[in-house]
Amino acid sequence: MINVAIIGASGYTGLELIKILISHPKFHITYIATSSGDKQLTDIHPSLAKVYNLNVDKADSQKVAQKADLAFLALPHKTAMFYAKELLNLGVKVVDLSADYRLKLKTYEKFYTTHIDKKNLKNAVYGMPELNRKKIKKASLVANPGCYPTATILGILPFLNLIDSKYPIMIDAKSGVTGAGKGLKDISHYVNINENIFGYAPLSHRHSPEIKEKLEMISGKKLNINFVPHLLPISRGMLVSSYLLLKKNIDPIQILEKFYNDTPFVRICKNPVDVKSTSGTNFCDIFAKMEGKTLFISSSIDNLLRGASSAAVVNANLMSGFEEDLGIPKIAYVP
Amino acid sequence: MINVAIIGASGYTGLELIKILISHPKFHITYIATSSGDKQLTDIHPSLAKVYNLNVDKADSQKVAQKADLAFLALPHKTAMFYAKELLNLGVKVVDLSADYRLKLKTYEKFYTTHIDKKNLKNAVYGMPELNRKKIKKASLVANPGCYPTATILGILPFLNLIDSKYPIMIDAKSGVTGAGKGLKDISHYVNINENIFGYAPLSHRHSPEIKEKLEMISGKKLNINFVPHLLPISRGMLVSSYLLLKKNIDPIQILEKFYNDTPFVRICKNPVDVKSTSGTNFCDIFAKMEGKTLFISSSIDNLLRGASSAAVVNANLMSGFEEDLGIPKIAYVP
Amino acid sequence: MINVAIIGASGYTGLELIKILISHPKFHITYIATSSGDKQLTDIHPSLAKVYNLNVDKADSQKVAQKADLAFLALPHKTAMFYAKELLNLGVKVVDLSADYRLKLKTYEKFYTTHIDKKNLKNAVYGMPELNRKKIKKASLVANPGCYPTATILGILPFLNLIDSKYPIMIDAKSGVTGAGKGLKDISHYVNINENIFGYAPLSHRHSPEIKEKLEMISGKKLNINFVPHLLPISRGMLVSSYLLLKKNIDPIQILEKFYNDTPFVRICKNPVDVKSTSGTNFCDIFAKMEGKTLFISSSIDNLLRGASSAAVVNANLMSGFEEDLGIPKIAYVP
Amino acid sequence: MINVAIIGASGYTGLELIKILISHPKFHITYIATSSGDKQLTDIHPSLAKVYNLNVDKADSQKVAQKADLAFLALPHKTAMFYAKELLNLGVKVVDLSADYRLKLKTYEKFYTTHIDKKNLKNAVYGMPELNRKKIKKASLVANPGCYPTATILGILPFLNLIDSKYPIMIDAKSGVTGAGKGLKDISHYVNINENIFGYAPLSHRHSPEIKEKLEMISGKKLNINFVPHLLPISRGMLVSSYLLLKKNIDPIQILEKFYNDTPFVRICKNPVDVKSTSGTNFCDIFAKMEGKTLFISSSIDNLLRGASSAAVVNANLMSGFEEDLGIPKIAYVP
């Protein structure tokens, strides 16, 4: 058993972390904190009544170090690196769900803010097992990928060396409202998003540089990434439609199946994927179709799980020497 | 390990049974059947890809008896008793999710059809642990309660001996669309139920005699039960609002808490319950409030789980000598 | 043409008033105000672009009196009576959509606040044409009924003299989220109400005394009213299920049809009503069924229209000597 | 007054036609038919009770010719041309909502079926006023555009001569479930599409050749059109996201505003458009943004109105010498 801490327990991803870790056979939650503290977990998340409870502390790195070997940070950008720096210093392994360690320093500071932990940033591993499984196993700091980048990169990855980079890549992404967070905002007022859909931050969302940086690093090519997210009238789930041109005509299903052959959490589908089949799970479902030189890729994940919390526990599994899929949710919220 | 069979795997409750049994530590699925057979389970339920698969047989009692000690019947009324009769004869224990063994002969034949298995009907145990825990443990045939009766009876039960039976009991129930089944019908066409709600079978639904018969048997009093179900624009979940008059003013929360004190799957709430907190679980959440002599009870369940499949596995747990909550889902689909 | 003003244009009912009045053949909007003012209407309601625009003033009774003969007040309780008092003094007729003039002084002050316009309160007419058509025609101040009371009272009205008042009346009401207003609240966060339903303010909602007072005034009997509203995952629409006991068995459809025979905005349905058929209209659809001595009544309205804004314009029609249905929406948002 | 007939009154677009024509000041419905006939309109569409009624005939061209000057055909492909041919022969003007007269013969026969009315096909006018206003005014046969082509073409049109046609155009479209029709299908079962989204017919939908043919005809250039529609969990509404490369950097809002300057039914938005602001109206809302050489265009329509029925009445207005916007719905279903 490995003792783990969760810092940032009040939001959606914090709750999802707790839900997975409660029934995980090898992780034992010993510490839960929020920014304010002094509560019972069931006060924050009443649906856990008669299931699980614990005192919620005001976040304190020293206490984490006393109680846990590994900490999950489900905190806003900027706050996360503050705790990560302290925790790593105290010998606690960290899986950070924020953007703070996902990007190169230059990219981060351009799109976010000044980085206060440049040293650890260099050693952080981007926590996508399909890319970095070996590095994650040895890492003490893993940066959990963003939800949009996860679905997008997993879809495009198998085709990277076939891409005709003269042409731009168009990514039309759609996310459920949990992606906009638990805070009260106009866009997540029921009446505004019900029976509705709209794009937001078109061609300027902060997940776009994450996608671009990763795909360029892997391929060694300059890529023209155009990314537009949309908000959907569903609670959870994410669908990404990617459009790109290849240098030659190939059988995309065959390529996908070969590429993800021995991966536990990617499923290749012969029909267009939907979000319901991945909701509640860590799966990424992928469909692709070619017509002429155009490749259409459709990938689906649960934005809160594969896009955040279950991916974080997968990373913790690997960092702890466990099987990748140990205690990870696989059964979808169907019907 | 106990080997179990599922007959009727294509519908929603069949899928939910499979999802629970896959990860159950003591039940081992050895046989899955539908009326047509000759398929793979992942053809019927594609969301199980890379999770679990098995051949799906054409239902055959002899084969069940060879392979399993206990069978779950997720079949339509009338078909269920045909298989139950054969299986019991062959020594297989049965949990029947249909209405075939829930009612006294007279009530059943009035509201359903001629009963073809009168002998077993007499010995069938109504599978509500909060009522019949001891009997279920010894039963070889358990009739799983209907979804509306489950939510209604659990709400009213603690107050039964306080009811002023001069007054009628009014039950206003609301169910998600999975309650209307997987078949294509006008009422479950998205456009007809989205942004809509309506009552159906008012004062004449077949779950009404089930509620009446059980509450009268327990209380020994004649009760005037008036039951109106409504269809809601949600996929799963059921909320039952019951209105009744008591002989004296009491503290309903206190009575509920005392009554369900040592029960694992009933939660008493100090604020009105919602359906999301029970969706995905076997919990029944109950709130009640008194004003003058009127008692308002609000109870919530997942219609497919506590109202069908997880309740069935709880019954199988008890019939097999296991803990009531072994392998039973407790973590809600929140958010 | 009659010049009209709208005070309180920023909320949902303000918008609905504007939408109706824009295409009304005899009312001409000359003044629109909010509490802050200094905007264009299309800034507040962008869906009106290329349809209709006007400057939005900071509410000022003197200006209203210069520009309009009749004012609609779509303001919060308490603020409304402040303006109504001034406007009536200046000779402007008022249709008030708040609760400020709906109740007798004693009831109002018990459930709301101190009344600052007791004089006009006495002369205010409760704006339900099916009850008070003649009085409304002569009124200079009409109190528009609440949404829940409208649907409830219209359903129960035809049966009032048949009610066995020994028994309580149980009212289980369901409303769409627009009923909770445009402001940001936890209960109207998409993720909280989507795939959910819950009761609120059970047996203690402020519309309950409005229902009780009106039904008791009309019937001259003491009635035991028990009212529980629920929030539904739909944007607009309201369904009220009422349960009561009658002194004798009658044919409820016949009674309804006779009672509402020459009324333009009540429709009697032979099947349970739904909310979609009234959404977008001023109709109240009513179904009823009797079983033994129990009467079940199901009534449906659009909470923003018949429950507020179109009812207000109907009242203004009557106060202005126009036909009741002049310019009133009748065509539902189906499909 | 011009007498009009509607053939095909049972589906969604038939109902929308009726709803518009009921309150149209110059069109008078004299004949309504379905394939079976012998009903009252309120039997097929109960929400029209107390609003409007008429006998529904079994479709017969001779009777149409006796009663009407212009006919709307809301029929399936292939059935429509059968009636159109007869009606034109009898001197009745036709607005056809099917695909039968939208495409050149060769394209039609490749993607649909053998054409049985080649003569009229040649003279049919594609009913998009922003393209063909003058021709529509003189036409006796107008082919109403498809819903996806309407939203797509209106978005791309102002940029056609700026497009760098070396690059493909990627069109990611999203439609509400009314687009899948009233018939019972697995994809429109509430449980299958609620909390879900998926692509269908990717790169092979029949609206793709319609988009391609029209854009190529107007531009005189070969274009590489890649079109993927998605089904959304909303009843009505359509959002189209188009991605293309231009030869130079321009201000897209300025271009849009200039292009649609004197058009009544296109609105240019400075923020990304949503579908709710056009639901219930004939508007097409368009937003566009440029980044580098990539142009993102987001256009929104009501699939049943601007994508079918209100567009058809606009065409009938023009064919009859009326103002384009006479009796056309402009007020959105907001909130």
CSV table of C-alpha atoms in Angstrom, one decimal, chain D:
chain,number,residue,atom,x,y,z
D,1,MET,CA,-54.2,36.8,-50.6
D,2,ILE,CA,-52.6,33.8,-52.3
D,3,ASN,CA,-54.0,30.3,-51.7
D,4,VAL,CA,-51.4,27.7,-50.8
D,5,ALA,CA,-51.2,24.0,-50.3
D,6,ILE,CA,-49.0,21.9,-48.1
D,7,ILE,CA,-48.3,18.3,-49.2
D,8,GLY,CA,-46.5,16.3,-46.5
D,9,ALA,CA,-48.0,17.7,-43.3
D,10,SER,CA,-47.1,15.0,-40.8
D,11,GLY,CA,-43.4,15.6,-40.4
D,12,TYR,CA,-41.5,18.3,-38.5
D,13,THR,CA,-41.1,20.5,-41.5
D,14,GLY,CA,-44.7,20.2,-42.5
D,15,LEU,CA,-45.7,21.3,-39.0
D,16,GLU,CA,-43.3,24.3,-39.1
D,17,LEU,CA,-44.8,25.3,-42.5
D,18,ILE,CA,-48.3,25.3,-41.0
D,19,LYS,CA,-47.2,27.2,-38.0
D,20,ILE,CA,-45.7,30.0,-40.1
D,21,LEU,CA,-48.5,30.1,-42.7
D,22,ILE,CA,-51.3,30.2,-40.1
D,23,SER,CA,-50.2,33.7,-39.1
D,24,HIS,CA,-48.9,34.9,-42.5
D,25,PRO,CA,-50.8,38.0,-43.6
D,26,LYS,CA,-50.9,37.1,-47.3
D,27,PHE,CA,-50.9,33.3,-47.6
D,28,HIS,CA,-54.0,31.4,-47.0
D,29,ILE,CA,-53.8,27.6,-46.5
D,30,THR,CA,-56.6,26.0,-48.5
D,31,TYR,CA,-55.3,22.4,-48.7
D,32,ILE,CA,-53.2,20.1,-46.5
D,33,ALA,CA,-52.3,16.6,-47.4
D,34,THR,CA,-50.4,13.6,-46.2
D,35,SER,CA,-49.8,10.3,-47.9
D,36,SER,CA,-52.7,8.7,-46.1
D,37,GLY,CA,-55.1,11.5,-45.5
D,38,ASP,CA,-58.5,11.3,-43.8
D,39,LYS,CA,-57.7,13.0,-40.6
D,40,GLN,CA,-58.0,16.3,-38.8
D,41,LEU,CA,-54.8,18.3,-38.5
D,42,THR,CA,-55.1,18.5,-34.7
D,43,ASP,CA,-55.0,14.6,-34.6
D,44,ILE,CA,-51.6,14.7,-36.2
D,45,HIS,CA,-50.4,17.8,-34.3
D,46,PRO,CA,-52.3,18.1,-31.0
D,47,SER,CA,-50.4,21.2,-30.0
D,48,LEU,CA,-52.5,23.1,-32.6
D,49,ALA,CA,-55.7,22.4,-30.6
D,50,LYS,CA,-57.8,25.7,-30.2
D,51,VAL,CA,-55.3,27.3,-32.6
D,52,TYR,CA,-56.0,26.0,-36.1
D,53,ASN,CA,-57.6,23.0,-37.8
D,54,LEU,CA,-58.3,21.7,-41.2
D,55,ASN,CA,-59.2,18.4,-42.8
D,56,VAL,CA,-56.1,16.5,-44.0
D,57,ASP,CA,-56.5,15.0,-47.5
D,58,LYS,CA,-54.8,12.2,-49.2
D,59,ALA,CA,-52.4,14.0,-51.5
D,60,ASP,CA,-53.9,14.6,-55.0
D,61,SER,CA,-52.4,17.0,-57.5
D,62,GLN,CA,-55.8,17.8,-59.2
D,63,LYS,CA,-57.3,18.9,-56.0
D,64,VAL,CA,-54.3,21.1,-55.2
D,65,ALA,CA,-54.6,22.8,-58.6
D,66,GLN,CA,-58.3,23.5,-57.9
D,67,LYS,CA,-57.6,25.0,-54.5
D,68,ALA,CA,-54.1,26.6,-54.5
D,69,ASP,CA,-51.8,28.8,-56.6
D,70,LEU,CA,-48.6,27.6,-54.8
D,71,ALA,CA,-47.7,24.3,-53.2
D,72,PHE,CA,-45.1,23.5,-50.5
D,73,LEU,CA,-43.8,20.0,-50.8
D,74,ALA,CA,-42.5,18.6,-47.5
D,75,LEU,CA,-42.0,15.1,-48.8
D,76,PRO,CA,-39.3,12.5,-49.0
D,77,HIS,CA,-36.8,12.6,-51.9
D,78,LYS,CA,-38.2,10.9,-55.0
D,79,THR,CA,-41.9,11.4,-53.9
D,80,ALA,CA,-41.4,15.1,-54.2
D,81,MET,CA,-40.5,15.1,-57.9
D,82,PHE,CA,-43.5,13.0,-58.7
D,83,TYR,CA,-45.9,15.7,-57.3
D,84,ALA,CA,-43.8,18.6,-58.5
D,85,LYS,CA,-44.0,17.4,-62.1
D,86,GLU,CA,-47.8,17.0,-62.0
D,87,LEU,CA,-48.3,20.3,-60.2
D,88,LEU,CA,-46.2,22.4,-62.5
D,89,ASN,CA,-48.0,20.9,-65.4
D,90,LEU,CA,-51.3,22.0,-63.8
D,91,GLY,CA,-49.9,25.5,-63.4
D,92,VAL,CA,-49.2,25.4,-59.7
D,93,LYS,CA,-46.0,27.0,-58.4
D,94,VAL,CA,-43.9,24.8,-56.3
D,95,VAL,CA,-41.5,25.2,-53.4
D,96,ASP,CA,-39.9,21.8,-52.9
D,97,LEU,CA,-38.2,21.1,-49.5
D,98,SER,CA,-36.7,17.9,-50.7
D,99,ALA,CA,-33.4,17.4,-52.5
D,100,ASP,CA,-35.1,16.5,-55.8
D,101,TYR,CA,-34.4,19.8,-57.6
D,102,ARG,CA,-31.3,21.1,-55.8
D,103,LEU,CA,-28.6,19.5,-57.8
D,104,LYS,CA,-27.5,19.1,-61.4
D,105,LEU,CA,-28.8,15.9,-63.0
D,106,LYS,CA,-25.5,14.2,-62.9
D,107,THR,CA,-24.8,15.0,-59.2
D,108,TYR,CA,-28.4,14.1,-58.3
D,109,GLU,CA,-28.4,10.7,-60.0
D,110,LYS,CA,-25.0,9.9,-58.5
D,111,PHE,CA,-26.0,10.5,-54.9
D,112,TYR,CA,-29.8,9.9,-55.0
D,113,THR,CA,-31.7,8.1,-57.7
D,114,THR,CA,-32.9,8.3,-61.3
D,115,HIS,CA,-34.6,11.6,-61.9
D,116,ILE,CA,-38.1,11.4,-63.4
D,117,ASP,CA,-38.5,15.1,-64.1
D,118,LYS,CA,-35.5,16.2,-66.0
D,119,LYS,CA,-37.3,19.0,-67.8
D,120,ASN,CA,-38.3,20.9,-64.7
D,121,LEU,CA,-35.0,20.2,-63.0
D,122,LYS,CA,-33.3,22.4,-65.6
D,123,ASN,CA,-35.4,25.4,-64.7
D,124,ALA,CA,-35.5,24.9,-61.0
D,125,VAL,CA,-34.0,27.8,-59.0
D,126,TYR,CA,-31.9,27.1,-55.9
D,127,GLY,CA,-33.8,28.9,-53.2
D,128,MET,CA,-31.2,30.9,-51.4
D,129,PRO,CA,-32.2,34.5,-51.6
D,130,GLU,CA,-28.7,35.7,-50.7
D,131,LEU,CA,-27.5,34.0,-54.0
D,132,ASN,CA,-30.5,34.0,-56.3
D,133,ARG,CA,-33.0,36.6,-55.1
D,134,LYS,CA,-33.9,37.8,-58.6
D,135,LYS,CA,-34.2,34.4,-60.1
D,136,ILE,CA,-36.4,33.2,-57.3
D,137,LYS,CA,-38.8,36.1,-57.9
D,138,LYS,CA,-39.5,34.8,-61.4
D,139,ALA,CA,-39.4,31.1,-60.7
D,140,SER,CA,-42.3,28.7,-60.8
D,141,LEU,CA,-40.2,25.9,-59.2
D,142,VAL,CA,-37.8,26.6,-56.3
D,143,ALA,CA,-35.6,24.0,-54.7
D,144,ASN,CA,-35.3,24.8,-51.1
D,145,PRO,CA,-31.6,24.3,-50.0
D,146,GLY,CA,-30.6,21.6,-47.5
D,147,CYS,CA,-30.1,22.6,-43.9
D,148,TYR,CA,-26.4,21.9,-43.7
D,149,PRO,CA,-25.7,23.6,-47.1
D,150,THR,CA,-27.6,26.7,-46.0
D,151,ALA,CA,-25.5,27.2,-42.9
D,152,THR,CA,-22.3,26.3,-44.6
D,153,ILE,CA,-22.7,28.3,-47.8
D,154,LEU,CA,-23.9,31.4,-46.1
D,155,GLY,CA,-20.8,31.3,-43.9
D,156,ILE,CA,-18.3,30.7,-46.7
D,157,LEU,CA,-19.9,32.8,-49.5
D,158,PRO,CA,-18.4,36.2,-48.6
D,159,PHE,CA,-14.9,34.7,-48.6
D,160,LEU,CA,-15.2,32.6,-51.8
D,161,ASN,CA,-12.9,34.8,-53.9
D,162,LEU,CA,-10.3,35.0,-51.2
D,163,ILE,CA,-10.0,31.2,-50.7
D,164,ASP,CA,-6.7,29.6,-51.4
D,165,SER,CA,-8.1,26.6,-53.2
D,166,LYS,CA,-4.8,24.6,-52.9
D,167,TYR,CA,-6.1,23.9,-49.4
D,168,PRO,CA,-9.1,21.8,-48.5
D,169,ILE,CA,-12.1,23.2,-46.8
D,170,MET,CA,-13.0,21.4,-43.6
D,171,ILE,CA,-16.6,21.6,-42.4
D,172,ASP,CA,-17.5,20.3,-39.0
D,173,ALA,CA,-21.3,20.5,-38.6
D,174,LYS,CA,-23.6,19.8,-35.6
D,175,SER,CA,-27.3,19.3,-35.8
D,176,GLY,CA,-30.2,18.8,-33.3
D,177,VAL,CA,-32.2,15.6,-33.3
D,178,THR,CA,-35.1,17.0,-35.3
D,179,GLY,CA,-32.7,16.8,-38.2
D,180,ALA,CA,-33.0,13.0,-38.0
D,181,GLY,CA,-36.8,13.1,-38.5
D,182,LYS,CA,-39.9,12.1,-36.6
D,183,GLY,CA,-39.5,8.3,-37.4
D,184,LEU,CA,-38.3,6.0,-34.6
D,185,LYS,CA,-34.6,5.2,-35.0
D,186,ASP,CA,-31.9,4.0,-32.6
D,187,ILE,CA,-30.0,7.2,-32.9
D,188,SER,CA,-33.0,9.3,-31.8
D,189,HIS,CA,-33.9,7.1,-28.8
D,190,TYR,CA,-33.6,9.5,-25.9
D,191,VAL,CA,-31.2,7.3,-24.0
D,192,ASN,CA,-28.8,7.0,-27.0
D,193,ILE,CA,-28.3,10.6,-27.8
D,194,ASN,CA,-28.9,12.3,-24.4
D,195,GLU,CA,-25.5,13.1,-22.7
D,196,ASN,CA,-23.9,12.1,-26.0
D,197,ILE,CA,-22.6,13.4,-29.3
D,198,PHE,CA,-21.2,11.5,-32.3
D,199,GLY,CA,-20.3,12.0,-36.0
D,200,TYR,CA,-22.2,10.2,-38.7
D,201,ALA,CA,-21.7,9.7,-42.4
D,202,PRO,CA,-18.3,11.2,-42.1
D,203,LEU,CA,-16.9,12.5,-45.4
D,204,SER,CA,-19.8,10.9,-47.2
D,205,HIS,CA,-23.0,12.7,-46.3
D,206,ARG,CA,-25.3,13.6,-49.2
D,207,HIS,CA,-25.3,17.3,-48.3
D,208,SER,CA,-21.6,17.4,-49.1
D,209,PRO,CA,-22.1,17.3,-53.0
D,210,GLU,CA,-24.7,20.0,-52.6
D,211,ILE,CA,-22.2,22.3,-50.8
D,212,LYS,CA,-19.5,21.5,-53.3
D,213,GLU,CA,-21.6,22.0,-56.4
D,214,LYS,CA,-23.0,25.3,-55.3
D,215,LEU,CA,-19.6,26.8,-54.1
D,216,GLU,CA,-17.9,25.6,-57.2
D,217,MET,CA,-20.6,27.1,-59.5
D,218,ILE,CA,-20.4,30.4,-57.7
D,219,SER,CA,-16.6,30.6,-57.5
D,220,GLY,CA,-15.8,29.0,-60.8
D,221,LYS,CA,-13.0,27.1,-58.9
D,222,LYS,CA,-12.6,23.4,-58.0
D,223,LEU,CA,-12.9,23.1,-54.3
D,224,ASN,CA,-11.9,20.3,-51.9
D,225,ILE,CA,-14.9,20.0,-49.5
D,226,ASN,CA,-14.6,17.8,-46.5
D,227,PHE,CA,-17.8,17.6,-44.6
D,228,VAL,CA,-18.6,15.7,-41.3
D,229,PRO,CA,-21.9,16.1,-39.5
D,230,HIS,CA,-22.5,15.3,-35.9
D,231,LEU,CA,-25.7,14.7,-33.9
D,232,LEU,CA,-26.2,16.8,-30.8
D,233,PRO,CA,-28.4,16.3,-27.7
D,234,ILE,CA,-30.7,19.2,-28.5
D,235,SER,CA,-34.0,19.2,-30.3
D,236,ARG,CA,-33.5,21.9,-32.9
D,237,GLY,CA,-30.6,24.0,-34.1
D,238,MET,CA,-27.5,23.6,-36.2
D,239,LEU,CA,-24.0,25.0,-35.8
D,240,VAL,CA,-21.5,24.7,-38.7
D,241,SER,CA,-17.8,25.3,-38.1
D,242,SER,CA,-15.9,25.8,-41.3
D,243,TYR,CA,-12.1,26.0,-41.6
D,244,LEU,CA,-10.4,27.3,-44.7
D,245,LEU,CA,-7.2,29.0,-45.8
D,246,LEU,CA,-7.2,32.4,-47.5
D,247,LYS,CA,-4.7,33.9,-49.9
D,248,LYS,CA,-4.2,36.9,-47.6
D,249,ASN,CA,-5.0,38.2,-44.2
D,250,ILE,CA,-8.3,40.1,-44.0
D,251,ASP,CA,-10.7,41.4,-41.4
D,252,PRO,CA,-13.5,38.8,-41.6
D,253,ILE,CA,-16.1,40.7,-39.6
D,254,GLN,CA,-15.8,43.6,-41.9
D,255,ILE,CA,-16.1,41.5,-45.0
D,256,LEU,CA,-19.1,39.7,-43.6
D,257,GLU,CA,-20.8,43.0,-42.6
D,258,LYS,CA,-20.3,44.5,-46.0
D,259,PHE,CA,-21.5,41.3,-47.9
D,260,TYR,CA,-24.7,41.0,-45.9
D,261,ASN,CA,-25.3,44.7,-45.4
D,262,ASP,CA,-28.8,44.9,-46.9
D,263,THR,CA,-29.9,41.3,-46.2
D,264,PRO,CA,-32.7,40.9,-43.7
D,265,PHE,CA,-31.9,37.4,-42.5
D,266,VAL,CA,-28.2,37.2,-41.9
D,267,ARG,CA,-26.7,38.7,-38.7
D,268,ILE,CA,-23.0,39.2,-38.2
D,269,CYS,CA,-21.8,38.6,-34.7
D,270,LYS,CA,-18.6,39.8,-33.0
D,271,ASN,CA,-18.6,36.8,-30.7
D,272,PRO,CA,-18.9,33.1,-31.5
D,273,VAL,CA,-22.5,32.4,-32.4
D,274,ASP,CA,-24.7,30.0,-30.6
D,275,VAL,CA,-27.7,28.0,-31.8
D,276,LYS,CA,-30.2,29.3,-29.3
D,277,SER,CA,-30.2,32.8,-30.7
D,278,THR,CA,-31.4,31.5,-34.1
D,279,SER,CA,-33.8,28.8,-32.8
D,280,GLY,CA,-37.3,29.7,-33.7
D,281,THR,CA,-36.2,32.2,-36.5
D,282,ASN,CA,-35.1,32.4,-40.1
D,283,PHE,CA,-31.9,34.1,-39.2
D,284,CYS,CA,-28.4,32.8,-40.0
D,285,ASP,CA,-25.9,34.1,-37.5
D,286,ILE,CA,-22.3,34.2,-38.6
D,287,PHE,CA,-19.1,34.8,-36.7
D,288,ALA,CA,-15.6,34.5,-38.2
D,289,LYS,CA,-12.0,34.9,-37.0
D,290,MET,CA,-8.7,34.8,-38.8
D,291,GLU,CA,-5.4,33.6,-37.4
D,292,GLY,CA,-2.4,33.5,-39.7
D,293,LYS,CA,-3.9,32.3,-43.0
D,294,THR,CA,-6.6,30.2,-41.4
D,295,LEU,CA,-10.2,31.4,-41.4
D,296,PHE,CA,-12.6,29.9,-38.9
D,297,ILE,CA,-16.3,30.6,-39.7
D,298,SER,CA,-19.1,29.7,-37.3
D,299,SER,CA,-22.6,29.8,-38.6
D,300,SER,CA,-25.9,29.0,-36.8
D,301,ILE,CA,-29.4,28.4,-38.1
D,302,ASP,CA,-32.6,26.7,-36.9
D,303,ASN,CA,-32.4,23.5,-39.0
D,304,LEU,CA,-36.2,23.3,-39.3
D,305,LEU,CA,-36.8,27.0,-40.2
D,306,ARG,CA,-33.9,28.6,-42.0
D,307,GLY,CA,-32.8,25.0,-42.9
D,308,ALA,CA,-36.3,24.2,-44.3
D,309,SER,CA,-39.7,25.7,-43.6
D,310,SER,CA,-39.2,29.4,-43.0
D,311,ALA,CA,-36.7,29.5,-45.9
D,312,ALA,CA,-39.5,27.9,-48.0
D,313,VAL,CA,-41.9,30.7,-47.0
D,314,VAL,CA,-39.3,33.3,-47.8
D,315,ASN,CA,-39.0,31.8,-51.3
D,316,ALA,CA,-42.8,31.8,-51.6
D,317,ASN,CA,-42.8,35.4,-50.6
D,318,LEU,CA,-40.4,36.3,-53.3
D,319,MET,CA,-42.2,34.2,-55.9
D,320,SER,CA,-45.4,36.0,-55.0
D,321,GLY,CA,-44.0,39.5,-55.2
D,322,PHE,CA,-44.2,40.0,-51.4
D,323,GLU,CA,-41.5,41.4,-49.1
D,324,GLU,CA,-38.9,38.8,-48.3
D,325,ASP,CA,-39.6,39.0,-44.6
D,326,LEU,CA,-43.3,39.1,-44.7
D,327,GLY,CA,-44.7,36.9,-41.9
D,328,ILE,CA,-41.3,35.3,-41.3
D,329,PRO,CA,-40.4,34.4,-37.7
D,330,LYS,CA,-37.6,36.6,-36.2
D,331,ILE,CA,-38.0,36.2,-32.5
D,332,ALA,CA,-35.8,33.4,-31.0
D,333,TYR,CA,-36.7,30.8,-28.5
D,334,VAL,CA,-34.6,32.5,-25.9
D,335,PRO,CA,-34.5,31.8,-23.0
